Coordinates of N, CA and C in Angstrom, one line a residue:
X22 N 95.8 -87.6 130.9 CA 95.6 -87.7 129.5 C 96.9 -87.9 128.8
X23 N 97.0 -88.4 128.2 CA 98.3 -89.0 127.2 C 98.6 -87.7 126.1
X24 N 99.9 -87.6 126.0 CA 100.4 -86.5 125.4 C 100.3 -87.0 124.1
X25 N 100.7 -86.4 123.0 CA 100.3 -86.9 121.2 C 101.7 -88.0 120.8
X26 N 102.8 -87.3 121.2 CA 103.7 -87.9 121.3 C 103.5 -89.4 121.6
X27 N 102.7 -90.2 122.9 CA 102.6 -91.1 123.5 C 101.7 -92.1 122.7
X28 N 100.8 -91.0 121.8 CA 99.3 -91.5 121.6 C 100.2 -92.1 120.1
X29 N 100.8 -91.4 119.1 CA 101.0 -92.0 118.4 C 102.3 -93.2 118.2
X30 N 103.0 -93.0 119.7 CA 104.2 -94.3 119.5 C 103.0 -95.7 119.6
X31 N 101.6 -95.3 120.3 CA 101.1 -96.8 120.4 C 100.4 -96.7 119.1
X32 N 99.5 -95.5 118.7 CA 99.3 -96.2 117.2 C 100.6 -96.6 116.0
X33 N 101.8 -96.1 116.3 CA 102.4 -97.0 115.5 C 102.7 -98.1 115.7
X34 N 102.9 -98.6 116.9 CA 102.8 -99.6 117.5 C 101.7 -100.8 116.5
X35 N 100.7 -100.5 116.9 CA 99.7 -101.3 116.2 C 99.7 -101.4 114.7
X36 N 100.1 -100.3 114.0 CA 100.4 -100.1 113.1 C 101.3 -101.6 112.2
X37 N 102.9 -101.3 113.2 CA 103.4 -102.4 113.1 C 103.2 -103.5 113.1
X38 N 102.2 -104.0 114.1 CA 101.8 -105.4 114.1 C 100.2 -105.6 112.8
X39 N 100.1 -104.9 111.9 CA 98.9 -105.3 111.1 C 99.5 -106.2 110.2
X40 N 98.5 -106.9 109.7 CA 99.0 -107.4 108.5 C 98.8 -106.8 107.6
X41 N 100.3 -107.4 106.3 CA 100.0 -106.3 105.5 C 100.3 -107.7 103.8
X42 N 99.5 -107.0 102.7 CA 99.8 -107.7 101.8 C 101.0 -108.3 101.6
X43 N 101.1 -109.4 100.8 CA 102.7 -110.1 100.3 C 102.6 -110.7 99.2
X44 N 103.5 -110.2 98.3 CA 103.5 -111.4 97.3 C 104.9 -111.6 97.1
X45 N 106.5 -111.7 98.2 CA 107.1 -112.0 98.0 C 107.4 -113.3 98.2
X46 N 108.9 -113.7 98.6 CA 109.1 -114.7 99.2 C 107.9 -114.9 99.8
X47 N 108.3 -116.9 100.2 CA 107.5 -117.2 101.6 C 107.7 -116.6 102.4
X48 N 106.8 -116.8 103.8 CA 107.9 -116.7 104.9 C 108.3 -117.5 105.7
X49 N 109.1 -116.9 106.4 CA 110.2 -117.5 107.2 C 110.9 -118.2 106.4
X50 N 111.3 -118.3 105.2 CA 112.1 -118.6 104.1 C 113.5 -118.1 104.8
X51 N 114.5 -119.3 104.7 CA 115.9 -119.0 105.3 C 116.7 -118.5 103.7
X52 N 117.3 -117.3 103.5 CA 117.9 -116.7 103.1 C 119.5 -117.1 102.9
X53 N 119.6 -117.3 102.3 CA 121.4 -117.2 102.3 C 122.1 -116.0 102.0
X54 N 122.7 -115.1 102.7 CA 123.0 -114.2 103.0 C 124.6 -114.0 102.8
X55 N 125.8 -112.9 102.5 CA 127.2 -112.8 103.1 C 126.9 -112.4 104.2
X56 N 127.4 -113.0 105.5 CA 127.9 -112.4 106.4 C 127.1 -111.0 106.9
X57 N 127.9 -110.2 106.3 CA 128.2 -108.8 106.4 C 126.3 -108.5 105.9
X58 N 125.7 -108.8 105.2 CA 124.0 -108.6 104.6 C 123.0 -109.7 105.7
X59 N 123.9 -110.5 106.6 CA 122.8 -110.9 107.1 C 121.7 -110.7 108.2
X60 N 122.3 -109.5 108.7 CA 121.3 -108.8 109.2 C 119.7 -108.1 108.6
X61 N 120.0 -108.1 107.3 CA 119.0 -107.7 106.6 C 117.8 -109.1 106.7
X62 N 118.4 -110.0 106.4 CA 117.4 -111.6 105.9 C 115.9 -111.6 106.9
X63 N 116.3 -110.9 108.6 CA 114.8 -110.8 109.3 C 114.1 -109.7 108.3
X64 N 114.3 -109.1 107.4 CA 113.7 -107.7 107.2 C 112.7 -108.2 105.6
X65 N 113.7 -109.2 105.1 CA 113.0 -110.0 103.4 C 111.8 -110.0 103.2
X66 N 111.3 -111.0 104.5 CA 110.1 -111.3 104.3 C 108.6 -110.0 104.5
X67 N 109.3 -108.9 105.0 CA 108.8 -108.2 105.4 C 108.6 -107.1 104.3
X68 N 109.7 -106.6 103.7 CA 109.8 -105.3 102.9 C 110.3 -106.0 101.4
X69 N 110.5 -107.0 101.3 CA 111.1 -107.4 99.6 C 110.1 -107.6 99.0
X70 N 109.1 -106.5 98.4 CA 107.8 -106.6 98.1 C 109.2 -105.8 96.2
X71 N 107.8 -106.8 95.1 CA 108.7 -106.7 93.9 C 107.8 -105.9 93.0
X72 N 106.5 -105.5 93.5 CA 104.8 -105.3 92.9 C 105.5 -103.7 93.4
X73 N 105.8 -102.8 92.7 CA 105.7 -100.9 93.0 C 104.3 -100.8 93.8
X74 N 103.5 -101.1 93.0 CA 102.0 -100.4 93.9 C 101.7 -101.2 95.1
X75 N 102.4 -102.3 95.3 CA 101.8 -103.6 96.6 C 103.3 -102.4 97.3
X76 N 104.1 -101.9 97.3 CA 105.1 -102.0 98.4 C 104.9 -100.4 98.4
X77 N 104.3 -99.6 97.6 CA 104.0 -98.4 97.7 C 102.8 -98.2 98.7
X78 N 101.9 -99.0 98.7 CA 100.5 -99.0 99.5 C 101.3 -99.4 100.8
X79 N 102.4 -100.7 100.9 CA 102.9 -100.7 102.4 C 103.6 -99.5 103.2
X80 N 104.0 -99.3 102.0 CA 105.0 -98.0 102.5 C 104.4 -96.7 103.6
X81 N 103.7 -96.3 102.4 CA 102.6 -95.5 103.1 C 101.8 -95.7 104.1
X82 N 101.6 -97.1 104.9 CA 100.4 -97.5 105.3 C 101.4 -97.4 106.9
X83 N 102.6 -97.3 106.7 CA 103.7 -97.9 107.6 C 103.7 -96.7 108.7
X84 N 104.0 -97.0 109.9 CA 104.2 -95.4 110.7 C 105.8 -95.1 110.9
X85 N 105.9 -93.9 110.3 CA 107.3 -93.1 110.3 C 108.3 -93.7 111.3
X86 N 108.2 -94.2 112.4 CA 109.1 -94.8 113.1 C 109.5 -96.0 112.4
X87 N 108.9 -96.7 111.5 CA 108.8 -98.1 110.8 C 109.7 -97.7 109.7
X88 N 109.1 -96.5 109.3 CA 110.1 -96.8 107.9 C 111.4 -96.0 108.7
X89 N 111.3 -95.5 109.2 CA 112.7 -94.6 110.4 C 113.6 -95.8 110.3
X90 N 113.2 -97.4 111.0 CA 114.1 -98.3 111.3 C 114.7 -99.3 110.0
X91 N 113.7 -99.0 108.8 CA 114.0 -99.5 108.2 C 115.0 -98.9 107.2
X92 N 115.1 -97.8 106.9 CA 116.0 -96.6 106.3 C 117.3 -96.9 107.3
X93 N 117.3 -96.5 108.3 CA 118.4 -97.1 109.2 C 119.5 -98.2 109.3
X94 N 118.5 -99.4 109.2 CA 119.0 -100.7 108.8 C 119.8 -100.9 107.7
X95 N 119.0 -100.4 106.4 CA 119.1 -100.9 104.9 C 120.6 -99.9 104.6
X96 N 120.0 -98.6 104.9 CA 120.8 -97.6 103.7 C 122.3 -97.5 104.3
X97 N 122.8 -97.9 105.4 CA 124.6 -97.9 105.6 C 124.8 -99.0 104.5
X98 N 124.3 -99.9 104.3 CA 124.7 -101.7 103.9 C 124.1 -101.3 102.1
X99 N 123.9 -100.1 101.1 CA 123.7 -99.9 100.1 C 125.2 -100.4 99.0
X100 N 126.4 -99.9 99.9 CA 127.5 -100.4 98.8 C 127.5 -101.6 98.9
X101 N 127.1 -102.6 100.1 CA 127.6 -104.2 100.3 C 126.4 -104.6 99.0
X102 N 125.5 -104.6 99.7 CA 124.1 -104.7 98.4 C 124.6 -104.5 97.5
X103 N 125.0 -103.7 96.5 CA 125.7 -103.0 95.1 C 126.4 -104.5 94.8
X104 N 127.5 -104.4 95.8 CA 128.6 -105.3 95.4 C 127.8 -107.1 95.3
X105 N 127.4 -107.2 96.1 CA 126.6 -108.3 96.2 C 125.7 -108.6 94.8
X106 N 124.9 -107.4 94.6 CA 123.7 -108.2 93.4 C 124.8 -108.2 92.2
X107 N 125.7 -106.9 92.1 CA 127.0 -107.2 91.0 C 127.7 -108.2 90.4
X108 N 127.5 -109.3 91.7 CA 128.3 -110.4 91.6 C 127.9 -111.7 90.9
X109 N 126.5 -111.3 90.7 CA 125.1 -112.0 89.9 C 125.8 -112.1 88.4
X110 N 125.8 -110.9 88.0 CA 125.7 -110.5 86.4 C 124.0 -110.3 86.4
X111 N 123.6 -111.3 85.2 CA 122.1 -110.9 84.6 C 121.6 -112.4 85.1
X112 N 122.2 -113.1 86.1 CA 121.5 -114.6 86.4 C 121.4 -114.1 88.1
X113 N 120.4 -113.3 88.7 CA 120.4 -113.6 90.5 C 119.8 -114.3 90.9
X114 N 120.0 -114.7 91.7 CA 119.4 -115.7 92.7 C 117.9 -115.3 93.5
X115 N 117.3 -115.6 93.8 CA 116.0 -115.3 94.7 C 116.6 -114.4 95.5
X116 N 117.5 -114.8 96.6 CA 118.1 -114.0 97.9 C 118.7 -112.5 97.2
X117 N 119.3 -112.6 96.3 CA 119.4 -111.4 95.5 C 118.3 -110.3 95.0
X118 N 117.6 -110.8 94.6 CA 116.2 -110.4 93.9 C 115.4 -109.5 95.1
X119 N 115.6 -110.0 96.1 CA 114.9 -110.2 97.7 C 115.9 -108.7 98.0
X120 N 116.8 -108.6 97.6 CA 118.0 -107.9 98.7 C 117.7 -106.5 97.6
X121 N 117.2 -106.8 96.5 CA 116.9 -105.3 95.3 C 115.3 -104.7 95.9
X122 N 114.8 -106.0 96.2 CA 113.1 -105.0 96.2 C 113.5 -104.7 98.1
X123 N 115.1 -105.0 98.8 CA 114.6 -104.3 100.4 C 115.7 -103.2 100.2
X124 N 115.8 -103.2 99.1 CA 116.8 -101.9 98.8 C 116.1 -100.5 98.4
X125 N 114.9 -101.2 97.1 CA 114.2 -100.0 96.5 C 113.4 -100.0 97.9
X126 N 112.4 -100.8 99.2 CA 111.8 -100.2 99.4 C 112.6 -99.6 100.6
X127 N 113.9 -98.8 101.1 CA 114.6 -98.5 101.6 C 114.6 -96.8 101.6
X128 N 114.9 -97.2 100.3 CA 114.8 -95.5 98.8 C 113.6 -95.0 99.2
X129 N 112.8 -95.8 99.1 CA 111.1 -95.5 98.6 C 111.2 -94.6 99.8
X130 N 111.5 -95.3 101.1 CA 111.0 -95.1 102.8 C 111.7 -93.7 102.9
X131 N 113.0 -93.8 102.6 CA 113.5 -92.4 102.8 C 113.0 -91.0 102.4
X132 N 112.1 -91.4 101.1 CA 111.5 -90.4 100.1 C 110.4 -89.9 100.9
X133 N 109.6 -90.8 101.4 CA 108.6 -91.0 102.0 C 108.5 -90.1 103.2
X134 N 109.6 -90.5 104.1 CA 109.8 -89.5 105.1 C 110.1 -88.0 105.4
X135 N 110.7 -87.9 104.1 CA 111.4 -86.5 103.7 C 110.1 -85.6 103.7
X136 N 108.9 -86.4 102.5 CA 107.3 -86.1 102.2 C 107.1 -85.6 103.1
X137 N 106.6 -86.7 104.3 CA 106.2 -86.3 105.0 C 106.4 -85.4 106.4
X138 N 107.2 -84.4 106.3 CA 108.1 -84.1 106.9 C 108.0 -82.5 106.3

């Protein structure tokens, strides 16, 4: 019999692979990125949801190890972000816009975790 530990790495597992609403970017939309942020661009299409309630309902729907990797990813790369959308002024670009909603839902994930916890 499989230990709980086991039982839930595969439901998150599945978890991971559901589909989930979008109303951001397309996808597979190529991103123009610095450098230094483009490790984020696989993550856009995924989490730069711009809708609070559409990325709140993802959020929650997500299993702790999901948002674990995504808190991980996002939140060292908060000052590059900062400096980056800063460099906008009040005119950003899509890939900007994109890099704020995988920022908030970064925040969100962290909060999220803490919750539930």
């Amino acid at each position: 019999m499989p230990d709980l530990a086991r039982t839930m790495a595969v439901i998150d597992a599945v978890i991971d692979e559901m589909p989930h609403e979008s109303t951001t970017a397309s996808k597979g939309r190529k991103y123009e990125l610095p450098n230094r942020l483009g490790v984020l661009a696989p993550l856009l299409d995924r989490w730069a949801i711009s809708d609070d309630e559409e990325r709140s309902r993802k959020l929650n729907r997500s299993a702790a190890s999901t948002l674990r990797r995504l808190v991980k990813t996002v939140t060292p790369l908060f000052a590059e972000i900062d400096r980056y959308l800063d460099s906008f002024g009040d005119s950003q670009p899509e890939e900007a816009c994109a890099l704020h909603d995988l920022a908030q839902a970064a925040l969100e994930a962290r909060l999220l975790l803490e919750q539930r916890q």
